[in-house]
Amino acid sequence: MSFLAWVFALGGLGVIFPLLFHLIRPSPRGRQAFSSLMFIKPSPPRMIRRRRLDNWLLLVLRTMIVLALAAAFMRPFFRQSANLFSGELSQRRVAILLDTSASMQRSDLWQQATAQIQQVLDELDAGDEVGLFTFDDDFETVVGFSASGRVPTSSNAALIRQQLQGIRPGWGSTNLGRAMIDAADELLVAADLRRTAAASQLVLITDLQQGSRLNALEAFQWPAQIRLDVRPVRPEESTNAFVRLLADDAGDEKVNQPRVRVVNSADSQDEQFFVTWQSADDEDQQPPAETSFYVPPGQSRTLRIPRQGDALTANQLVLRGDSEDFDNRHYLVPVEPSQFHILYLGRDGENDADGLLYFLKRALLDSGRRKIQFRQLGDEQSLAWPVDERPAMVVATQAVTQLQKSAARRYLETGGTLLVVLQDRQTAESWSDVLGMQTVVAADDNDHPGDITAGRVETSYAMLAEIDFSHPLFVPFASARYNDFTKIQFWKHQIVELDQTADVQVIARFDDHSPAIWQHAFGDGMVFALASGWQPDSSQLALSSKFVPLMDGLLNLTVGTRPAGQSSYVGQPIALGGDHQPAQSPQMWTLLRPDGTEVTVSETVPANHVNQPGIYQLAGPDESHWIAVNLRPSECRTAPMPVEQLESYDVKLGTQPNRREQVAALQKIHDVEMERQQKIWKWLLLGGLGLLVVETLVAGRTATRPIETGMTG
């Protein structure tokens, strides 16, 4: 006989109570005094240690009642042989998803992760399929599911144990959402290929940090047949902080006092940290002065750390004070100001407050990232320069000679940039062919519009009415907050007609529809033209807040922008252009990685070559460039994330039963069915009620029997 509810066997211990009641002997309830015995010496009764059971039949009846009730609640049944064939049960398809991101380098996390994999492999049944997949920024198959599904579990498990010996955490960030989707797709594809009823199980082994990116799950419907078993690993020491150099938005004058931020993890146990500048060659030497940061857990602090002396050539910020050092270095390209030359062709002097050069030099100032040198040419001077002082831009504000124009043409054909300011008719006509102009239609009021008082003409003025905000020159003004140019009035401007057959793009027009700013492609170079001057007697442009960003944007279009300290991230491809490559660059580059290995790249540095933080060098035949590569900030947010957060993306948490568990579940269902058919508990209850009736009759008869009392004397 078997029972469904063995726990009710404890009710059988109730047989102790009838036994105790029978061992308790009742004492006489009253005393009667006899006068004739008052002078006799009393003799106390002799005490007997052993108690006797006077009514065995009553004790047995009561005991059987208790046992019958306990047995009924245990739901007994007679088990019959059941045909439970394990071969007909569905097997499991288990995908092990292992985190190999940079945060898994902490403490003993990797040892915990490998131990978890060994445990999963030990829990497999003979018919289970198993595969091993790793992820950081990318998803990688280490041991996939076989095409036929007939590979023995022991062989696949042995292969996983063998491959696991060569896997180590890298420097990538945790793209958990994308990895879970890819692993679920692997399970679905395997099920479609084999068309089997295998239960799909995804085992996730990760530190489940807050920086794990889950946004990919927002647009993904998690398959209902796949269960996710999360087995998080946790470090013994939880303190972690990281340091970052912030982009300076306070102006280039602060480039030697950059802002540095230290972020402390929410589960950190330390609050005091220290940051210093360091060069790669100084790692074994005494570190320079440190800056102290007090950062409570879960918060961040930002300070300016001056770059003085050797710090100007330092290529990394080093953090000290926490127990995990995988993210304690932030790499950057040392500050190296670029030298630019601007050639000015005009008659006004640099101290002439009413001239064009006066405002241009004050709009293009030196900074920690660039040094600008102006050179002015006279009317008859040749448009020439030393070999090492090729101008980044030529600004012309007057009519030129044929000799100067020929030199300007050669400059443009070799990729130069020319800015022509048409402040009079003669200038427009002398540069007409270079500017892509057909003719000068008219000059407002013969260049004398009227009396000008306080920089304002009393007769009429023009405004910019049609501006192409998609052009790089005006992109910074595209926002509705900055795109109002109606307050800039132009007292004098040249009305020109452009050559429709030339490669001319109008960037802005006046309200009379005449071109105000346009560009003309000339050879490999570019010509920009302004139909009016920016000085106060021609317009309000130089006195407006738009002038400085316009001139700065024009220079950036010419020389490009290379912000100091800007870095890429590990695992992010680097396009060889813009900040990392000049306009005239060789086709092939040699990439020197921080570990000393070299690879040849062209156009783009693939993500698999940017696989560690540090300073990368791009070397060409004539020049070299450096790129700082750092960990993603999200990878440094190591505070644990609750497992329940995955459920908010409709991910089904839990485990699929193995064959032993399935057999046990089927056996239990069979036992319940047998118990329902036999209903032995009803007969036990009836038997208990019958015994209760008999016990009542026996107890009543015993209670009416006279009690023998003795006389003490």
XYZ file of C-alpha atoms in Angstrom:
713
model
C 0.000 0.000 0.000
C 1.151 3.521 -0.807
C 0.075 6.921 0.463
C -0.257 10.315 -1.261
C 0.178 12.480 1.822
C 2.823 10.992 4.064
C 2.920 14.094 6.214
C -0.349 13.061 7.901
C 1.483 10.054 9.321
C 2.460 12.419 12.085
C -1.187 12.254 13.134
C -0.539 8.653 14.197
C 1.429 10.062 17.113
C -1.967 10.850 18.629
C -2.055 7.284 19.974
C 0.064 8.573 22.849
C -2.906 10.423 24.343
C -5.130 7.333 24.985
C -2.146 5.596 26.591
C -1.518 8.567 28.903
C -5.159 8.779 29.898
C -5.185 5.068 30.852
C -2.025 5.397 32.941
C -3.475 8.190 35.026
C -5.163 6.473 38.064
C -8.068 8.460 39.559
C -7.839 9.121 43.343
C -10.856 8.860 45.754
C -12.975 11.945 45.706
C -14.183 12.014 49.386
C -13.271 10.860 52.962
C -15.524 9.473 55.720
C -14.407 9.654 59.358
C -15.348 6.852 61.854
C -15.313 7.684 65.585
C -14.425 4.158 66.576
C -11.171 4.349 64.657
C -9.961 7.637 65.986
C -7.673 6.032 68.561
C -6.126 3.559 66.120
C -2.765 4.384 64.654
C -3.142 5.015 60.893
C -1.112 2.965 58.458
C -0.464 4.724 55.062
C -0.999 2.697 51.866
C 1.995 1.095 50.268
C 3.066 2.978 47.099
C 3.624 0.954 43.944
C 5.850 2.466 41.258
C 4.419 0.543 38.298
C 1.057 1.569 37.022
C -1.225 -1.043 35.513
C -3.521 -0.855 32.516
C -6.908 -1.819 33.833
C -8.913 -1.770 30.558
C -6.959 -3.098 27.590
C -9.986 -3.292 25.299
C -10.836 0.396 25.683
C -7.211 1.387 25.074
C -7.024 -0.662 21.882
C -10.274 0.797 20.555
C -9.196 4.361 21.127
C -5.791 3.726 19.575
C -7.346 2.180 16.464
C -9.650 5.190 16.057
C -6.691 7.586 15.989
C -4.735 5.406 13.557
C -7.726 5.028 11.245
C -8.207 8.831 11.028
C -4.484 9.407 10.355
C -4.455 6.711 7.656
C -7.556 8.191 5.994
C -5.938 11.631 5.734
C -2.823 10.015 4.229
C -5.022 8.948 1.263
C -3.824 5.360 0.862
C -4.081 3.327 -2.328
C -2.783 0.094 -3.798
C -0.195 0.915 -6.451
C -0.404 -0.938 -9.730
C 2.328 -1.156 -12.333
C 2.147 1.846 -14.683
C 3.502 1.931 -18.246
C 5.637 5.084 -17.951
C 8.103 4.915 -20.812
C 10.804 7.581 -20.444
C 11.583 7.184 -24.128
C 8.278 8.801 -24.986
C 8.983 11.849 -22.814
C 10.124 15.119 -24.384
C 13.830 15.820 -24.141
C 15.366 19.201 -23.250
C 17.355 21.555 -25.427
C 19.581 23.627 -23.130
C 21.437 26.742 -24.326
C 24.081 28.023 -21.894
C 24.638 31.778 -22.362
C 27.906 32.896 -20.745
C 28.830 36.535 -20.107
C 32.413 37.320 -21.200
C 32.250 41.124 -20.849
C 34.859 43.222 -19.048
C 32.957 43.309 -15.747
C 33.379 39.523 -15.469
C 37.085 40.144 -14.768
C 36.185 41.247 -11.255
C 37.238 39.238 -8.232
C 36.321 35.525 -8.593
C 33.352 35.980 -10.929
C 34.898 33.896 -13.689
C 35.566 30.986 -11.330
C 31.947 31.163 -10.163
C 30.733 31.225 -13.756
C 32.722 28.152 -14.794
C 31.494 26.316 -11.693
C 27.917 27.138 -12.678
C 28.515 25.691 -16.158
C 29.909 22.492 -14.657
C 26.800 22.225 -12.488
C 24.484 22.693 -15.478
C 26.339 19.966 -17.396
C 26.106 17.599 -14.423
C 22.328 18.107 -14.271
C 21.787 17.013 -17.885
C 19.982 13.776 -18.748
C 21.109 11.303 -21.367
C 18.757 12.604 -24.070
C 19.278 16.334 -23.545
C 20.877 18.602 -26.161
C 23.226 21.304 -24.935
C 25.062 24.244 -26.520
C 27.401 26.940 -25.226
C 27.228 30.580 -26.351
C 29.174 33.621 -25.159
C 28.418 37.321 -25.424
C 29.683 40.817 -24.704
C 29.071 43.387 -27.444
C 28.716 40.475 -29.859
C 27.112 37.037 -29.694
C 29.355 34.050 -30.416
C 28.619 30.341 -30.773
C 31.201 28.153 -29.010
C 29.403 24.782 -29.183
C 26.176 24.858 -31.180
C 23.340 22.395 -31.539
C 23.990 19.608 -34.035
C 22.043 19.556 -37.275
C 20.614 16.088 -36.581
C 20.244 16.373 -32.831
C 21.774 12.872 -32.396
C 25.030 13.880 -30.744
C 25.237 12.125 -27.344
C 24.885 14.459 -24.398
C 28.114 13.187 -22.866
C 30.059 14.055 -26.040
C 28.635 17.563 -26.273
C 29.198 18.162 -22.567
C 32.796 16.980 -22.861
C 33.327 19.311 -25.819
C 31.933 22.243 -23.823
C 34.241 21.455 -20.899
C 37.165 21.354 -23.307
C 36.269 24.631 -25.035
C 35.659 26.329 -21.713
C 39.355 26.039 -20.873
C 40.237 28.522 -23.613
C 37.530 31.132 -22.896
C 38.325 34.222 -20.833
C 36.438 37.481 -20.260
C 37.436 40.258 -22.656
C 36.985 44.039 -22.704
C 33.628 44.324 -24.433
C 30.481 45.745 -22.853
C 27.386 43.771 -21.843
C 24.728 43.784 -24.560
C 22.477 41.393 -22.652
C 19.250 42.114 -24.519
C 20.754 41.385 -27.943
C 22.458 38.227 -26.645
C 19.223 36.847 -25.155
C 17.420 37.402 -28.466
C 20.194 35.659 -30.432
C 20.211 32.706 -28.010
C 16.415 32.405 -28.236
C 16.720 32.388 -32.038
C 19.250 29.539 -31.817
C 16.761 27.495 -29.768
C 13.901 28.245 -32.166
C 15.983 27.378 -35.249
C 17.099 24.075 -33.684
C 13.460 23.201 -32.896
C 12.372 23.985 -36.461
C 15.161 21.926 -38.027
C 14.566 18.819 -35.913
C 10.791 19.197 -35.522
C 10.996 17.630 -32.085
C 9.000 18.389 -28.970
C 12.104 19.229 -26.945
C 11.587 21.679 -24.111
C 13.712 24.808 -24.633
C 15.783 26.041 -21.700
C 18.083 29.094 -21.692
C 20.571 29.222 -18.817
C 22.021 32.710 -18.350
C 25.283 33.013 -16.380
C 26.208 36.661 -15.804
C 26.935 39.221 -13.108
C 23.654 40.927 -14.126
C 25.013 44.407 -13.596
C 23.003 47.596 -14.002
C 24.999 48.488 -17.104
C 23.644 45.457 -18.987
C 21.873 46.838 -22.026
C 18.318 45.486 -22.313
C 16.805 47.963 -24.783
C 16.794 45.362 -27.582
C 14.150 43.375 -25.658
C 11.666 46.233 -25.966
C 10.915 45.368 -29.603
C 11.088 41.567 -29.163
C 8.272 39.181 -28.226
C 9.797 36.560 -25.982
C 8.812 33.002 -27.087
C 6.394 31.438 -24.616
C 8.011 27.982 -24.939
C 11.461 29.163 -23.812
C 12.203 29.386 -20.095
C 15.056 31.547 -18.778
C 17.065 30.228 -15.837
C 19.177 33.111 -14.479
C 22.195 32.112 -12.412
C 23.843 35.380 -11.345
C 27.371 35.521 -9.961
C 28.351 38.063 -7.321
C 31.819 39.300 -6.264
C 33.093 39.071 -2.722
C 34.176 42.748 -2.797
C 31.494 45.064 -4.116
C 33.394 48.384 -4.229
C 33.871 49.753 -7.739
C 34.289 53.256 -9.169
C 35.392 54.591 -12.545
C 36.825 57.839 -13.911
C 35.909 59.708 -17.091
C 37.167 62.844 -18.847
C 34.211 65.033 -19.825
C 33.879 67.045 -23.021
C 34.592 70.645 -22.102
C 31.630 72.915 -22.794
C 33.084 75.937 -20.999
C 35.324 77.041 -23.850
C 38.728 76.157 -25.173
C 40.427 78.320 -22.574
C 39.726 75.488 -20.102
C 41.417 72.797 -22.190
C 44.320 72.621 -19.725
C 41.879 72.326 -16.818
C 39.530 69.586 -18.048
C 36.593 68.347 -16.074
C 37.000 64.873 -14.596
C 34.115 62.830 -13.224
C 34.337 59.939 -10.762
C 31.273 57.693 -10.485
C 30.858 55.358 -7.507
C 28.807 52.171 -7.701
C 25.536 52.020 -5.767
C 26.676 48.968 -3.784
C 30.145 50.359 -3.054
C 31.611 50.207 0.440
C 34.227 52.952 -0.090
C 33.785 56.688 -0.575
C 37.305 58.155 -0.880
C 39.115 58.008 -4.236
C 42.165 59.642 -5.839
C 42.806 60.615 -9.478
C 46.071 61.517 -11.176
C 47.485 62.079 -14.665
C 49.882 59.447 -15.955
C 51.781 58.618 -19.115
C 52.339 55.124 -20.422
C 56.081 55.497 -19.821
C 55.600 56.581 -16.188
C 53.653 53.567 -14.863
C 56.648 52.254 -12.911
C 57.643 55.652 -11.546
C 56.403 57.668 -8.606
C 52.930 58.999 -9.509
C 52.442 62.796 -9.615
C 50.197 64.705 -7.266
C 46.746 63.182 -6.828
C 43.373 64.897 -6.616
C 41.032 63.626 -3.920
C 37.392 62.802 -4.701
C 34.796 62.117 -2.013
C 31.989 60.193 -3.737
C 29.181 58.525 -1.730
C 27.818 55.230 -3.096
C 25.549 55.648 -6.086
C 26.668 59.216 -6.777
C 29.245 61.059 -8.907
C 31.501 64.078 -8.452
C 33.075 66.355 -11.067
C 36.211 68.450 -10.544
C 38.701 70.253 -12.755
C 42.168 68.720 -12.632
C 44.858 71.063 -14.027
C 47.258 69.690 -16.609
C 50.609 71.142 -15.623
C 54.118 70.235 -16.635
C 54.352 66.559 -17.569
C 50.578 66.222 -17.354
C 50.281 67.993 -20.727
C 51.685 64.874 -22.394
C 49.861 62.369 -20.160
C 47.642 59.958 -22.049
C 45.600 58.461 -19.222
C 43.736 59.272 -16.024
C 44.299 56.763 -13.224
C 41.854 56.141 -10.362
C 42.948 54.728 -7.024
C 40.836 53.687 -4.065
C 38.585 50.810 -5.099
C 39.097 47.049 -5.126
C 38.344 46.480 -8.837
C 40.892 47.940 -11.260
C 39.517 46.778 -14.629
C 37.971 50.229 -15.249
C 40.388 52.456 -13.299
C 42.083 53.962 -16.375
C 40.674 56.426 -18.870
C 42.796 56.902 -21.994
C 42.979 60.105 -24.011
C 45.057 61.652 -26.751
C 47.440 64.266 -25.273
C 46.713 67.889 -26.055
C 48.606 68.967 -29.172
C 47.379 72.324 -30.525
C 47.079 72.425 -34.311
C 48.786 75.229 -36.206
C 46.713 76.978 -38.887
C 47.655 79.825 -41.228
C 45.127 82.249 -42.704
C 46.154 84.473 -45.615
C 44.281 87.799 -45.736
C 44.110 89.776 -48.970
C 42.718 93.232 -48.165
C 43.562 96.881 -47.585
C 42.220 97.412 -44.049
C 44.584 97.093 -41.100
C 44.299 94.743 -38.164
C 43.638 97.667 -35.770
C 41.043 99.327 -37.993
C 37.808 99.010 -35.973
C 35.780 99.602 -39.142
C 37.603 96.972 -41.187
C 36.925 93.307 -41.943
C 40.246 91.985 -40.588
C 39.656 93.591 -37.195
C 36.517 91.493 -36.574
C 37.852 88.354 -38.286
C 40.892 88.123 -35.987
C 38.670 88.518 -32.923
C 36.282 85.831 -34.113
C 39.038 83.241 -34.783
C 41.026 83.262 -31.546
C 43.758 80.928 -30.382
C 42.808 78.147 -27.981
C 44.387 75.144 -26.344
C 43.472 73.096 -29.388
C 44.505 75.410 -32.191
C 46.895 78.227 -32.943
C 45.980 80.617 -35.768
C 48.463 82.871 -37.505
C 47.259 85.651 -39.820
C 49.338 86.983 -42.696
C 48.187 90.019 -44.693
C 49.153 90.712 -48.298
C 49.193 94.094 -49.987
C 47.796 95.065 -53.348
C 50.833 94.105 -55.387
C 52.212 91.266 -53.267
C 52.285 87.801 -54.777
C 49.889 85.191 -53.417
C 52.667 82.933 -52.101
C 53.739 81.309 -48.845
C 56.506 79.068 -47.452
C 56.184 75.332 -48.020
C 55.498 74.619 -44.328
C 52.983 77.472 -44.001
C 50.344 76.506 -46.550
C 47.252 78.493 -45.505
C 44.211 76.648 -44.233
C 42.087 79.397 -45.761
C 42.560 82.478 -47.934
C 40.263 85.458 -47.242
C 39.953 88.019 -50.070
C 38.141 91.344 -49.538
C 39.416 93.310 -52.541
C 39.918 93.047 -56.263
C 42.967 91.041 -57.325
C 45.484 91.109 -60.116
C 45.713 88.373 -62.711
C 48.905 87.099 -61.089
C 47.212 86.794 -57.725
C 44.175 85.139 -59.281
C 46.363 82.549 -61.022
C 48.027 81.698 -57.706
C 44.590 81.448 -56.095
C 43.462 79.038 -58.811
C 46.444 76.769 -58.180
C 45.713 76.912 -54.455
C 42.084 75.867 -55.025
C 42.985 73.083 -57.439
C 45.147 71.486 -54.730
C 42.309 71.419 -52.181
C 42.428 74.906 -50.679
C 39.561 77.018 -49.343
C 38.890 80.583 -50.457
C 36.503 83.056 -48.811
C 35.643 86.109 -50.946
C 33.788 89.059 -49.371
C 32.066 91.169 -52.061
C 32.113 94.527 -50.358
C 32.261 96.429 -53.675
C 31.544 95.930 -57.374
C 35.202 95.749 -58.382
C 35.836 92.825 -56.025
C 32.839 90.942 -57.415
C 33.867 91.435 -61.015
C 37.507 90.451 -60.486
C 36.551 87.175 -58.797
C 33.473 86.414 -60.939
C 34.853 83.376 -62.780
C 36.250 81.834 -59.581
C 32.955 82.395 -57.743
C 30.814 80.785 -60.427
C 29.163 84.139 -61.220
C 27.733 85.173 -64.541
C 27.503 88.920 -63.944
C 26.999 91.638 -61.355
C 23.433 92.873 -61.734
C 23.629 96.019 -59.592
C 25.159 97.591 -56.555
C 22.779 99.138 -54.034
C 22.727 102.915 -54.393
C 26.121 102.877 -56.079
C 27.677 101.642 -52.818
C 26.359 104.728 -51.009
C 22.989 103.754 -49.522
C 22.499 106.932 -47.538
C 23.365 108.428 -44.216
C 24.429 105.860 -41.660
C 23.757 106.690 -38.043
C 25.019 104.378 -35.299
C 25.555 101.604 -37.811
C 22.078 101.801 -39.269
C 20.931 103.180 -42.615
C 17.847 105.315 -42.574
C 16.657 104.375 -46.065
C 16.389 100.574 -46.552
C 18.115 97.342 -45.644
C 18.105 93.636 -46.566
C 17.794 90.537 -44.397
C 18.579 86.867 -44.768
C 15.293 85.230 -45.740
C 16.137 81.834 -47.301
C 18.712 79.810 -45.341
C 19.662 76.186 -45.973
C 19.947 74.887 -42.392
C 20.959 71.456 -43.676
C 24.284 72.882 -44.879
C 27.145 72.162 -42.412
C 27.769 75.889 -42.065
C 24.264 76.481 -40.686
C 23.590 73.156 -38.945
C 24.472 74.664 -35.516
C 21.620 77.165 -36.047
C 19.005 74.624 -37.158
C 17.235 74.603 -33.798
C 14.243 76.925 -33.440
C 16.071 78.540 -30.547
C 18.897 79.833 -32.771
C 17.542 80.062 -36.344
C 16.288 83.663 -36.124
C 18.432 85.853 -38.416
C 15.880 88.659 -38.818
C 17.747 90.971 -36.434
C 20.798 91.096 -38.732
C 20.393 93.936 -41.212
C 22.555 94.442 -44.317
C 22.957 98.063 -45.437
C 24.967 97.257 -48.560
C 25.130 94.106 -50.603
C 26.004 93.158 -54.150
C 23.252 91.750 -56.364
C 24.789 89.066 -58.577
C 23.583 86.484 -61.068
C 25.131 83.028 -60.718
C 26.118 80.746 -63.547
C 23.510 77.985 -63.682
C 25.916 75.613 -65.418
C 28.556 75.901 -62.704
C 28.711 73.704 -59.609
C 27.258 76.361 -57.328
C 25.189 75.824 -54.166
C 23.338 78.785 -52.646
C 23.431 78.542 -48.866
C 21.454 81.702 -48.045
C 19.547 84.403 -49.931
C 18.456 87.944 -49.117
C 14.796 88.856 -48.914
C 15.052 90.186 -52.480
C 15.939 86.596 -53.546
C 19.487 87.513 -54.555
C 22.275 85.162 -53.350
C 23.766 86.147 -49.992
C 26.104 83.212 -49.246
C 27.063 80.491 -51.712
C 29.784 77.967 -52.382
C 31.438 76.936 -55.618
C 33.468 73.770 -56.120
C 36.728 74.646 -57.887
C 39.111 71.779 -58.618
C 39.667 69.892 -55.379
C 39.001 73.038 -53.349
C 36.007 75.089 -52.334
C 35.128 78.773 -52.716
C 32.732 80.539 -50.330
C 31.312 83.961 -51.215
C 29.497 86.604 -49.143
C 27.583 89.242 -51.074
C 28.104 91.776 -48.288
C 30.768 92.682 -45.771
C 30.407 92.075 -42.045
C 31.857 95.418 -40.877
C 29.407 97.905 -39.240
C 29.172 100.224 -42.260
C 27.903 97.332 -44.412
C 25.884 95.137 -42.031
C 25.232 94.130 -38.437
C 26.705 90.658 -38.958
C 30.000 91.251 -37.089
C 28.146 92.694 -34.083
C 25.665 89.807 -33.847
C 26.010 86.602 -31.849
C 25.918 84.584 -35.082
C 29.228 85.887 -36.448
C 31.686 83.940 -34.276
C 30.057 80.503 -34.785
C 29.747 81.205 -38.525
C 33.459 81.997 -38.916
C 34.422 79.134 -36.600
C 32.202 76.747 -38.576
C 33.774 77.895 -41.833
C 37.261 77.178 -40.479
C 36.136 73.765 -39.207
C 34.793 72.912 -42.651
C 38.255 73.676 -43.971
C 40.514 71.955 -41.438
C 38.072 69.586 -39.701
C 37.502 69.211 -35.969
C 39.743 67.103 -33.786
C 38.642 67.457 -30.165
C 41.439 66.581 -27.780
C 40.742 63.569 -25.618
C 37.780 62.304 -27.640
C 37.786 58.519 -27.504
C 36.121 55.570 -29.152
C 34.856 52.530 -27.299
C 36.063 48.947 -27.218
C 34.296 46.924 -29.902
C 33.271 49.999 -31.910
C 34.526 50.191 -35.527
C 36.564 53.313 -36.314
C 36.008 55.024 -39.646
C 39.282 56.351 -41.019
C 38.009 59.803 -41.772
C 37.041 62.986 -39.999
C 38.751 63.050 -36.636
C 41.084 60.121 -37.306
C 42.280 60.786 -40.840
C 43.093 63.893 -42.882
C 41.477 64.568 -46.225
C 44.561 63.437 -48.109
C 45.417 60.116 -46.523
C 46.976 56.939 -47.857
C 44.752 54.014 -48.696
C 46.405 51.607 -46.277
C 47.267 52.260 -42.643
C 49.234 50.243 -40.112
C 47.337 49.962 -36.837
C 49.546 49.470 -33.771
C 47.452 48.139 -30.893
C 48.217 48.567 -27.163
C 49.406 44.950 -26.882
C 52.094 45.610 -29.511
C 50.471 43.715 -32.385
C 50.149 45.319 -35.820
C 47.449 44.954 -38.443
C 46.871 46.629 -41.797
C 43.558 48.434 -42.243
C 41.879 50.505 -44.940
C 38.960 52.945 -44.691
C 37.640 51.369 -41.442
C 39.206 49.714 -38.401
C 37.021 46.610 -37.801
C 35.498 46.034 -34.362
C 37.536 42.857 -33.781
C 40.754 44.921 -33.997
C 39.506 47.386 -31.346
C 39.260 44.741 -28.629
C 41.062 46.341 -25.672
C 41.338 49.773 -24.060
C 44.422 51.876 -24.679
C 46.089 54.158 -27.199
C 46.005 52.971 -30.823
C 48.404 54.384 -33.397
C 47.527 54.732 -37.074
C 50.745 54.995 -39.049
C 50.931 56.030 -42.707
C 53.846 56.721 -45.009
C 54.118 60.379 -43.997
C 52.069 60.849 -40.825
C 50.693 59.162 -37.739
C 47.565 59.605 -35.673
C 46.546 58.350 -32.261
C 43.139 57.131 -31.120
C 42.104 56.683 -27.477
C 39.868 53.649 -26.897
C 38.044 53.176 -23.578
C 35.477 50.924 -21.965
C 31.864 51.936 -22.410
C 30.629 53.780 -19.293
C 27.709 51.349 -19.045
C 30.134 48.465 -18.444
C 31.440 50.235 -15.327
C 27.998 50.372 -13.667
C 28.526 47.159 -11.743
C 25.792 47.416 -9.088
C 23.573 44.298 -9.340
C 20.296 44.484 -11.212
C 17.270 42.586 -9.826
C 16.353 39.474 -11.786
C 12.720 40.580 -11.742
C 13.606 43.422 -14.118
C 13.804 40.855 -16.923
C 10.160 39.959 -16.308
C 9.154 43.507 -17.236
C 10.105 42.559 -20.823
C 7.720 39.557 -20.683
C 10.604 37.094 -20.352
C 9.424 33.757 -18.932
C 11.613 32.907 -15.936
C 11.880 29.336 -14.678
C 13.254 25.919 -15.614
C 12.107 23.090 -17.842
C 11.825 19.677 -16.077
C 14.371 17.010 -16.944
C 13.376 13.405 -17.630
C 13.621 12.290 -14.020
C 11.359 15.127 -12.987
C 8.944 14.340 -15.825
C 8.771 10.681 -14.793
C 8.167 11.694 -11.196
C 5.420 14.103 -12.275
C 3.715 11.406 -14.402
C 3.997 8.884 -11.576
C 2.369 11.337 -9.205
C -0.495 11.938 -11.645
C -0.952 8.167 -11.981
C -0.959 7.703 -8.200
C -3.562 10.422 -7.740
C -5.769 8.769 -10.342
C -5.441 5.371 -8.662
C -6.272 6.879 -5.271
C -9.374 8.546 -6.684
C -10.549 5.269 -8.160
C -9.966 3.157 -5.030
C -11.137 5.687 -2.399
C -9.770 3.637 0.461
C -9.945 6.682 2.718
C -13.741 6.395 2.809
C -13.567 2.861 4.211
C -11.043 3.981 6.793
C -13.361 6.785 7.901
C -16.289 4.333 8.128
C -14.143 1.933 10.103
C -13.088 4.736 12.415
C -16.716 5.722 13.004
C -17.598 2.074 13.764
C -14.740 1.821 16.254
C -15.927 5.067 17.837
C -19.414 3.568 18.417
C -17.934 0.438 19.970
C -15.609 2.532 22.142
C -18.548 4.565 23.365
C -20.489 1.453 24.414
C -17.485 -0.098 26.149
C -16.633 3.140 27.912
C -20.258 3.513 29.118
C -20.369 0.003 30.511
C -17.096 0.463 32.304
C -18.262 3.703 33.871
C -21.343 1.956 35.525
C -19.244 -0.770 37.208
C -19.066 -0.262 41.049
C -15.747 0.897 42.378
C -14.262 -1.248 45.142
C -13.191 0.871 48.081
C -11.122 -0.342 50.959
C -11.036 0.774 54.563
C -7.859 2.268 55.851
C -6.872 1.510 59.295
